[in-house]
Amino acid sequence: MAGIGFELRRILKRRTYFSLLQAYGFAGIVSSGPWLLSIFGILLLGFLAMRVPRHFKWVA
């Protein structure tokens, strides 16, 4: 994660509107990564839970 700040600084050195948009987009993608992994993990668990038969009884 430490290299992200260096990459953003390198992008922003160009001082154009496109580089500003590019830096914000890159930061948004990087910061939303853990959230997306969590959502896909919950989705995968939901699909796996649908495969469990309804008559299956949990043993305590």
PDB file with one MODEL, atoms N, CA, C and O in Angstrom:
MODEL        1
ATOM      1  N   MET A   1       0.811  -1.196   0.000  1.00  0.00           N
ATOM      2  CA  MET A   1       0.000   0.000   0.000  1.00  0.00           C
ATOM      3  C   MET A   1       0.857   1.263   0.000  1.00  0.00           C
ATOM      4  O   MET A   1       0.365   2.340  -0.337  1.00  0.00           O
ATOM      5  N   ALA A   2       2.115   1.147   0.368  1.00  0.00           N
ATOM      6  CA  ALA A   2       2.949   2.338   0.456  1.00  0.00           C
ATOM      7  C   ALA A   2       3.250   2.928  -0.914  1.00  0.00           C
ATOM      8  O   ALA A   2       3.432   4.140  -1.030  1.00  0.00           O
ATOM      9  N   GLY A   3       3.305   2.113  -1.939  1.00  0.00           N
ATOM     10  CA  GLY A   3       3.639   2.602  -3.270  1.00  0.00           C
ATOM     11  C   GLY A   3       2.523   3.368  -3.949  1.00  0.00           C
ATOM     12  O   GLY A   3       2.754   4.014  -4.971  1.00  0.00           O
ATOM     13  N   ILE A   4       1.333   3.312  -3.410  1.00  0.00           N
ATOM     14  CA  ILE A   4       0.193   3.988  -4.037  1.00  0.00           C
ATOM     15  C   ILE A   4       0.369   5.508  -3.999  1.00  0.00           C
ATOM     16  O   ILE A   4       0.099   6.197  -4.982  1.00  0.00           O
ATOM     17  N   GLY A   5       0.819   6.014  -2.868  1.00  0.00           N
ATOM     18  CA  GLY A   5       1.033   7.460  -2.753  1.00  0.00           C
ATOM     19  C   GLY A   5       2.077   7.964  -3.729  1.00  0.00           C
ATOM     20  O   GLY A   5       1.932   9.044  -4.302  1.00  0.00           O
ATOM     21  N   PHE A   6       3.136   7.178  -3.919  1.00  0.00           N
ATOM     22  CA  PHE A   6       4.179   7.566  -4.876  1.00  0.00           C
ATOM     23  C   PHE A   6       3.628   7.594  -6.298  1.00  0.00           C
ATOM     24  O   PHE A   6       3.951   8.489  -7.079  1.00  0.00           O
ATOM     25  N   GLU A   7       2.797   6.610  -6.626  1.00  0.00           N
ATOM     26  CA  GLU A   7       2.203   6.557  -7.961  1.00  0.00           C
ATOM     27  C   GLU A   7       1.263   7.736  -8.185  1.00  0.00           C
ATOM     28  O   GLU A   7       1.255   8.325  -9.266  1.00  0.00           O
ATOM     29  N   LEU A   8       0.474   8.085  -7.174  1.00  0.00           N
ATOM     30  CA  LEU A   8      -0.432   9.233  -7.311  1.00  0.00           C
ATOM     31  C   LEU A   8       0.337  10.536  -7.478  1.00  0.00           C
ATOM     32  O   LEU A   8      -0.058  11.397  -8.264  1.00  0.00           O
ATOM     33  N   ARG A   9       1.424  10.680  -6.746  1.00  0.00           N
ATOM     34  CA  ARG A   9       2.250  11.891  -6.908  1.00  0.00           C
ATOM     35  C   ARG A   9       2.843  11.978  -8.302  1.00  0.00           C
ATOM     36  O   ARG A   9       2.906  13.054  -8.896  1.00  0.00           O
ATOM     37  N   ARG A  10       3.283  10.823  -8.825  1.00  0.00           N
ATOM     38  CA  ARG A  10       3.865  10.802 -10.167  1.00  0.00           C
ATOM     39  C   ARG A  10       2.817  11.199 -11.208  1.00  0.00           C
ATOM     40  O   ARG A  10       3.122  11.932 -12.150  1.00  0.00           O
ATOM     41  N   ILE A  11       1.590  10.719 -11.040  1.00  0.00           N
ATOM     42  CA  ILE A  11       0.519  11.070 -11.974  1.00  0.00           C
ATOM     43  C   ILE A  11       0.187  12.554 -11.878  1.00  0.00           C
ATOM     44  O   ILE A  11      -0.038  13.207 -12.897  1.00  0.00           O
ATOM     45  N   LEU A  12       0.155  13.092 -10.655  1.00  0.00           N
ATOM     46  CA  LEU A  12      -0.241  14.496 -10.462  1.00  0.00           C
ATOM     47  C   LEU A  12       0.842  15.488 -10.852  1.00  0.00           C
ATOM     48  O   LEU A  12       0.558  16.682 -10.942  1.00  0.00           O
ATOM     49  N   LYS A  13       2.065  15.049 -11.088  1.00  0.00           N
ATOM     50  CA  LYS A  13       3.134  15.967 -11.507  1.00  0.00           C
ATOM     51  C   LYS A  13       2.880  16.574 -12.877  1.00  0.00           C
ATOM     52  O   LYS A  13       3.430  17.627 -13.202  1.00  0.00           O
ATOM     53  N   ARG A  14       2.056  15.923 -13.680  1.00  0.00           N
ATOM     54  CA  ARG A  14       1.769  16.432 -15.029  1.00  0.00           C
ATOM     55  C   ARG A  14       0.891  17.684 -15.001  1.00  0.00           C
ATOM     56  O   ARG A  14       0.896  18.456 -15.959  1.00  0.00           O
ATOM     57  N   ARG A  15       0.140  17.895 -13.923  1.00  0.00           N
ATOM     58  CA  ARG A  15      -0.685  19.095 -13.730  1.00  0.00           C
ATOM     59  C   ARG A  15      -1.675  19.358 -14.869  1.00  0.00           C
ATOM     60  O   ARG A  15      -1.766  20.473 -15.381  1.00  0.00           O
ATOM     61  N   THR A  16      -2.406  18.322 -15.251  1.00  0.00           N
ATOM     62  CA  THR A  16      -3.478  18.489 -16.234  1.00  0.00           C
ATOM     63  C   THR A  16      -4.773  17.985 -15.598  1.00  0.00           C
ATOM     64  O   THR A  16      -4.758  17.268 -14.598  1.00  0.00           O
ATOM     65  N   TYR A  17      -5.881  18.376 -16.201  1.00  0.00           N
ATOM     66  CA  TYR A  17      -7.166  17.923 -15.678  1.00  0.00           C
ATOM     67  C   TYR A  17      -7.313  16.412 -15.850  1.00  0.00           C
ATOM     68  O   TYR A  17      -7.881  15.734 -14.994  1.00  0.00           O
ATOM     69  N   PHE A  18      -6.795  15.893 -16.964  1.00  0.00           N
ATOM     70  CA  PHE A  18      -6.877  14.454 -17.181  1.00  0.00           C
ATOM     71  C   PHE A  18      -6.063  13.694 -16.137  1.00  0.00           C
ATOM     72  O   PHE A  18      -6.498  12.642 -15.669  1.00  0.00           O
ATOM     73  N   SER A  19      -4.893  14.205 -15.765  1.00  0.00           N
ATOM     74  CA  SER A  19      -4.096  13.521 -14.746  1.00  0.00           C
ATOM     75  C   SER A  19      -4.784  13.593 -13.378  1.00  0.00           C
ATOM     76  O   SER A  19      -4.674  12.662 -12.580  1.00  0.00           O
ATOM     77  N   LEU A  20      -5.484  14.679 -13.111  1.00  0.00           N
ATOM     78  CA  LEU A  20      -6.248  14.784 -11.869  1.00  0.00           C
ATOM     79  C   LEU A  20      -7.375  13.750 -11.836  1.00  0.00           C
ATOM     80  O   LEU A  20      -7.577  13.076 -10.827  1.00  0.00           O
ATOM     81  N   LEU A  21      -8.107  13.631 -12.948  1.00  0.00           N
ATOM     82  CA  LEU A  21      -9.165  12.620 -13.035  1.00  0.00           C
ATOM     83  C   LEU A  21      -8.586  11.210 -12.953  1.00  0.00           C
ATOM     84  O   LEU A  21      -9.175  10.326 -12.331  1.00  0.00           O
ATOM     85  N   GLN A  22      -7.444  11.010 -13.578  1.00  0.00           N
ATOM     86  CA  GLN A  22      -6.800   9.710 -13.543  1.00  0.00           C
ATOM     87  C   GLN A  22      -6.383   9.344 -12.120  1.00  0.00           C
ATOM     88  O   GLN A  22      -6.550   8.198 -11.701  1.00  0.00           O
ATOM     89  N   ALA A  23      -5.844  10.305 -11.378  1.00  0.00           N
ATOM     90  CA  ALA A  23      -5.422  10.053  -9.998  1.00  0.00           C
ATOM     91  C   ALA A  23      -6.626   9.751  -9.106  1.00  0.00           C
ATOM     92  O   ALA A  23      -6.566   8.847  -8.273  1.00  0.00           O
ATOM     93  N   TYR A  24      -7.709  10.493  -9.273  1.00  0.00           N
ATOM     94  CA  TYR A  24      -8.914  10.219  -8.476  1.00  0.00           C
ATOM     95  C   TYR A  24      -9.504   8.852  -8.825  1.00  0.00           C
ATOM     96  O   TYR A  24      -9.954   8.126  -7.940  1.00  0.00           O
ATOM     97  N   GLY A  25      -9.502   8.504 -10.105  1.00  0.00           N
ATOM     98  CA  GLY A  25     -10.009   7.197 -10.509  1.00  0.00           C
ATOM     99  C   GLY A  25      -9.164   6.066  -9.948  1.00  0.00           C
ATOM    100  O   GLY A  25      -9.693   5.065  -9.466  1.00  0.00           O
ATOM    101  N   PHE A  26      -7.853   6.230 -10.011  1.00  0.00           N
ATOM    102  CA  PHE A  26      -6.943   5.222  -9.489  1.00  0.00           C
ATOM    103  C   PHE A  26      -7.129   5.063  -7.982  1.00  0.00           C
ATOM    104  O   PHE A  26      -7.168   3.943  -7.474  1.00  0.00           O
ATOM    105  N   ALA A  27      -7.242   6.176  -7.275  1.00  0.00           N
ATOM    106  CA  ALA A  27      -7.451   6.129  -5.819  1.00  0.00           C
ATOM    107  C   ALA A  27      -8.798   5.491  -5.481  1.00  0.00           C
ATOM    108  O   ALA A  27      -8.904   4.753  -4.501  1.00  0.00           O
ATOM    109  N   GLY A  28      -9.819   5.767  -6.276  1.00  0.00           N
ATOM    110  CA  GLY A  28     -11.130   5.166  -6.039  1.00  0.00           C
ATOM    111  C   GLY A  28     -11.117   3.662  -6.231  1.00  0.00           C
ATOM    112  O   GLY A  28     -11.720   2.926  -5.449  1.00  0.00           O
ATOM    113  N   ILE A  29     -10.436   3.208  -7.263  1.00  0.00           N
ATOM    114  CA  ILE A  29     -10.350   1.765  -7.519  1.00  0.00           C
ATOM    115  C   ILE A  29      -9.580   1.074  -6.404  1.00  0.00           C
ATOM    116  O   ILE A  29      -9.993   0.017  -5.927  1.00  0.00           O
ATOM    117  N   VAL A  30      -8.470   1.659  -5.989  1.00  0.00           N
ATOM    118  CA  VAL A  30      -7.647   1.046  -4.946  1.00  0.00           C
ATOM    119  C   VAL A  30      -8.386   1.020  -3.608  1.00  0.00           C
ATOM    120  O   VAL A  30      -8.318   0.031  -2.878  1.00  0.00           O
ATOM    121  N   SER A  31      -9.086   2.097  -3.290  1.00  0.00           N
ATOM    122  CA  SER A  31      -9.765   2.152  -1.991  1.00  0.00           C
ATOM    123  C   SER A  31     -11.030   1.299  -1.962  1.00  0.00           C
ATOM    124  O   SER A  31     -11.463   0.887  -0.886  1.00  0.00           O
ATOM    125  N   SER A  32     -11.632   1.027  -3.117  1.00  0.00           N
ATOM    126  CA  SER A  32     -12.844   0.203  -3.126  1.00  0.00           C
ATOM    127  C   SER A  32     -12.528  -1.283  -3.240  1.00  0.00           C
ATOM    128  O   SER A  32     -13.443  -2.104  -3.179  1.00  0.00           O
ATOM    129  N   GLY A  33     -11.278  -1.648  -3.401  1.00  0.00           N
ATOM    130  CA  GLY A  33     -10.898  -3.050  -3.535  1.00  0.00           C
ATOM    131  C   GLY A  33     -11.331  -3.930  -2.372  1.00  0.00           C
ATOM    132  O   GLY A  33     -11.972  -4.954  -2.608  1.00  0.00           O
ATOM    133  N   PRO A  34     -11.010  -3.580  -1.122  1.00  0.00           N
ATOM    134  CA  PRO A  34     -11.443  -4.417   0.006  1.00  0.00           C
ATOM    135  C   PRO A  34     -12.960  -4.524   0.116  1.00  0.00           C
ATOM    136  O   PRO A  34     -13.480  -5.578   0.482  1.00  0.00           O
ATOM    137  N   TRP A  35     -13.665  -3.457  -0.193  1.00  0.00           N
ATOM    138  CA  TRP A  35     -15.128  -3.488  -0.141  1.00  0.00           C
ATOM    139  C   TRP A  35     -15.665  -4.462  -1.189  1.00  0.00           C
ATOM    140  O   TRP A  35     -16.572  -5.245  -0.903  1.00  0.00           O
ATOM    141  N   LEU A  36     -15.114  -4.417  -2.389  1.00  0.00           N
ATOM    142  CA  LEU A  36     -15.565  -5.321  -3.441  1.00  0.00           C
ATOM    143  C   LEU A  36     -15.261  -6.774  -3.089  1.00  0.00           C
ATOM    144  O   LEU A  36     -16.081  -7.654  -3.352  1.00  0.00           O
ATOM    145  N   LEU A  37     -14.107  -7.036  -2.505  1.00  0.00           N
ATOM    146  CA  LEU A  37     -13.787  -8.399  -2.093  1.00  0.00           C
ATOM    147  C   LEU A  37     -14.776  -8.903  -1.044  1.00  0.00           C
ATOM    148  O   LEU A  37     -15.170 -10.069  -1.071  1.00  0.00           O
ATOM    149  N   SER A  38     -15.174  -8.039  -0.130  1.00  0.00           N
ATOM    150  CA  SER A  38     -16.158  -8.426   0.884  1.00  0.00           C
ATOM    151  C   SER A  38     -17.508  -8.745   0.249  1.00  0.00           C
ATOM    152  O   SER A  38     -18.139  -9.740   0.606  1.00  0.00           O
ATOM    153  N   ILE A  39     -17.950  -7.923  -0.675  1.00  0.00           N
ATOM    154  CA  ILE A  39     -19.232  -8.139  -1.338  1.00  0.00           C
ATOM    155  C   ILE A  39     -19.217  -9.446  -2.120  1.00  0.00           C
ATOM    156  O   ILE A  39     -20.173 -10.218  -2.050  1.00  0.00           O
ATOM    157  N   PHE A  40     -18.141  -9.703  -2.865  1.00  0.00           N
ATOM    158  CA  PHE A  40     -18.066 -10.949  -3.634  1.00  0.00           C
ATOM    159  C   PHE A  40     -17.965 -12.159  -2.715  1.00  0.00           C
ATOM    160  O   PHE A  40     -18.479 -13.224  -3.054  1.00  0.00           O
ATOM    161  N   GLY A  41     -17.321 -12.024  -1.565  1.00  0.00           N
ATOM    162  CA  GLY A  41     -17.261 -13.118  -0.599  1.00  0.00           C
ATOM    163  C   GLY A  41     -18.625 -13.448  -0.038  1.00  0.00           C
ATOM    164  O   GLY A  41     -18.971 -14.623   0.091  1.00  0.00           O
ATOM    165  N   ILE A  42     -19.411 -12.434   0.301  1.00  0.00           N
ATOM    166  CA  ILE A  42     -20.766 -12.648   0.799  1.00  0.00           C
ATOM    167  C   ILE A  42     -21.643 -13.266  -0.295  1.00  0.00           C
ATOM    168  O   ILE A  42     -22.468 -14.136  -0.017  1.00  0.00           O
ATOM    169  N   LEU A  43     -21.463 -12.817  -1.523  1.00  0.00           N
ATOM    170  CA  LEU A  43     -22.210 -13.375  -2.652  1.00  0.00           C
ATOM    171  C   LEU A  43     -21.869 -14.852  -2.848  1.00  0.00           C
ATOM    172  O   LEU A  43     -22.759 -15.666  -3.092  1.00  0.00           O
ATOM    173  N   LEU A  44     -20.602 -15.194  -2.743  1.00  0.00           N
ATOM    174  CA  LEU A  44     -20.181 -16.589  -2.872  1.00  0.00           C
ATOM    175  C   LEU A  44     -20.774 -17.447  -1.759  1.00  0.00           C
ATOM    176  O   LEU A  44     -21.226 -18.563  -2.011  1.00  0.00           O
ATOM    177  N   LEU A  45     -20.774 -16.934  -0.534  1.00  0.00           N
ATOM    178  CA  LEU A  45     -21.388 -17.680   0.564  1.00  0.00           C
ATOM    179  C   LEU A  45     -22.884 -17.879   0.348  1.00  0.00           C
ATOM    180  O   LEU A  45     -23.425 -18.930   0.693  1.00  0.00           O
ATOM    181  N   GLY A  46     -23.545 -16.898  -0.211  1.00  0.00           N
ATOM    182  CA  GLY A  46     -24.964 -17.022  -0.513  1.00  0.00           C
ATOM    183  C   GLY A  46     -25.234 -18.107  -1.545  1.00  0.00           C
ATOM    184  O   GLY A  46     -26.182 -18.880  -1.407  1.00  0.00           O
ATOM    185  N   PHE A  47     -24.396 -18.164  -2.584  1.00  0.00           N
ATOM    186  CA  PHE A  47     -24.557 -19.210  -3.593  1.00  0.00           C
ATOM    187  C   PHE A  47     -24.268 -20.585  -3.013  1.00  0.00           C
ATOM    188  O   PHE A  47     -24.954 -21.553  -3.341  1.00  0.00           O
ATOM    189  N   LEU A  48     -23.266 -20.681  -2.160  1.00  0.00           N
ATOM    190  CA  LEU A  48     -22.964 -21.963  -1.530  1.00  0.00           C
ATOM    191  C   LEU A  48     -24.085 -22.395  -0.587  1.00  0.00           C
ATOM    192  O   LEU A  48     -24.376 -23.587  -0.484  1.00  0.00           O
ATOM    193  N   ALA A  49     -24.713 -21.455   0.096  1.00  0.00           N
ATOM    194  CA  ALA A  49     -25.811 -21.780   1.014  1.00  0.00           C
ATOM    195  C   ALA A  49     -27.043 -22.260   0.254  1.00  0.00           C
ATOM    196  O   ALA A  49     -27.831 -23.036   0.794  1.00  0.00           O
ATOM    197  N   MET A  50     -27.224 -21.819  -0.975  1.00  0.00           N
ATOM    198  CA  MET A  50     -28.364 -22.260  -1.758  1.00  0.00           C
ATOM    199  C   MET A  50     -28.227 -23.730  -2.161  1.00  0.00           C
ATOM    200  O   MET A  50     -29.227 -24.386  -2.454  1.00  0.00           O
ATOM    201  N   ARG A  51     -27.017 -24.245  -2.178  1.00  0.00           N
ATOM    202  CA  ARG A  51     -26.793 -25.630  -2.573  1.00  0.00           C
ATOM    203  C   ARG A  51     -27.056 -26.608  -1.439  1.00  0.00           C
ATOM    204  O   ARG A  51     -27.147 -27.810  -1.687  1.00  0.00           O
ATOM    205  N   VAL A  52     -27.182 -26.129  -0.186  1.00  0.00           N
ATOM    206  CA  VAL A  52     -27.454 -27.014   0.948  1.00  0.00           C
ATOM    207  C   VAL A  52     -28.911 -27.438   0.879  1.00  0.00           C
ATOM    208  O   VAL A  52     -29.790 -26.582   0.778  1.00  0.00           O
ATOM    209  N   PRO A  53     -29.196 -28.754   0.931  1.00  0.00           N
ATOM    210  CA  PRO A  53     -30.596 -29.204   0.850  1.00  0.00           C
ATOM    211  C   PRO A  53     -31.428 -28.686   2.025  1.00  0.00           C
ATOM    212  O   PRO A  53     -30.915 -28.503   3.129  1.00  0.00           O
ATOM    213  N   ARG A  54     -32.703 -28.457   1.775  1.00  0.00           N
ATOM    214  CA  ARG A  54     -33.587 -27.931   2.823  1.00  0.00           C
ATOM    215  C   ARG A  54     -33.814 -28.928   3.935  1.00  0.00           C
ATOM    216  O   ARG A  54     -34.045 -28.519   5.073  1.00  0.00           O
ATOM    217  N   HIS A  55     -33.759 -30.225   3.654  1.00  0.00           N
ATOM    218  CA  HIS A  55     -34.009 -31.228   4.679  1.00  0.00           C
ATOM    219  C   HIS A  55     -32.759 -31.545   5.509  1.00  0.00           C
ATOM    220  O   HIS A  55     -32.799 -32.401   6.393  1.00  0.00           O
ATOM    221  N   PHE A  56     -31.658 -30.856   5.221  1.00  0.00           N
ATOM    222  CA  PHE A  56     -30.427 -31.084   5.959  1.00  0.00           C
ATOM    223  C   PHE A  56     -30.582 -30.542   7.375  1.00  0.00           C
ATOM    224  O   PHE A  56     -30.999 -29.398   7.558  1.00  0.00           O
ATOM    225  N   LYS A  57     -30.249 -31.353   8.380  1.00  0.00           N
ATOM    226  CA  LYS A  57     -30.388 -30.923   9.776  1.00  0.00           C
ATOM    227  C   LYS A  57     -28.997 -30.790  10.383  1.00  0.00           C
ATOM    228  O   LYS A  57     -28.158 -31.682  10.259  1.00  0.00           O
ATOM    229  N   TRP A  58     -28.779 -29.681  11.029  1.00  0.00           N
ATOM    230  CA  TRP A  58     -27.502 -29.420  11.682  1.00  0.00           C
ATOM    231  C   TRP A  58     -27.443 -30.203  12.991  1.00  0.00           C
ATOM    232  O   TRP A  58     -28.415 -30.234  13.745  1.00  0.00           O
ATOM    233  N   VAL A  59     -26.334 -30.815  13.250  1.00  0.00           N
ATOM    234  CA  VAL A  59     -26.130 -31.575  14.481  1.00  0.00           C
ATOM    235  C   VAL A  59     -25.392 -30.680  15.458  1.00  0.00           C
ATOM    236  O   VAL A  59     -24.306 -30.180  15.166  1.00  0.00           O
ATOM    237  N   ALA A  60     -25.992 -30.486  16.613  1.00  0.00           N
ATOM    238  CA  ALA A  60     -25.376 -29.601  17.613  1.00  0.00           C
ATOM    239  C   ALA A  60     -24.462 -30.372  18.541  1.00  0.00           C
ATOM    240  O   ALA A  60     -23.861 -29.787  19.442  1.00  0.00           O
TER     241      ALA A  60
ENDMDL
END
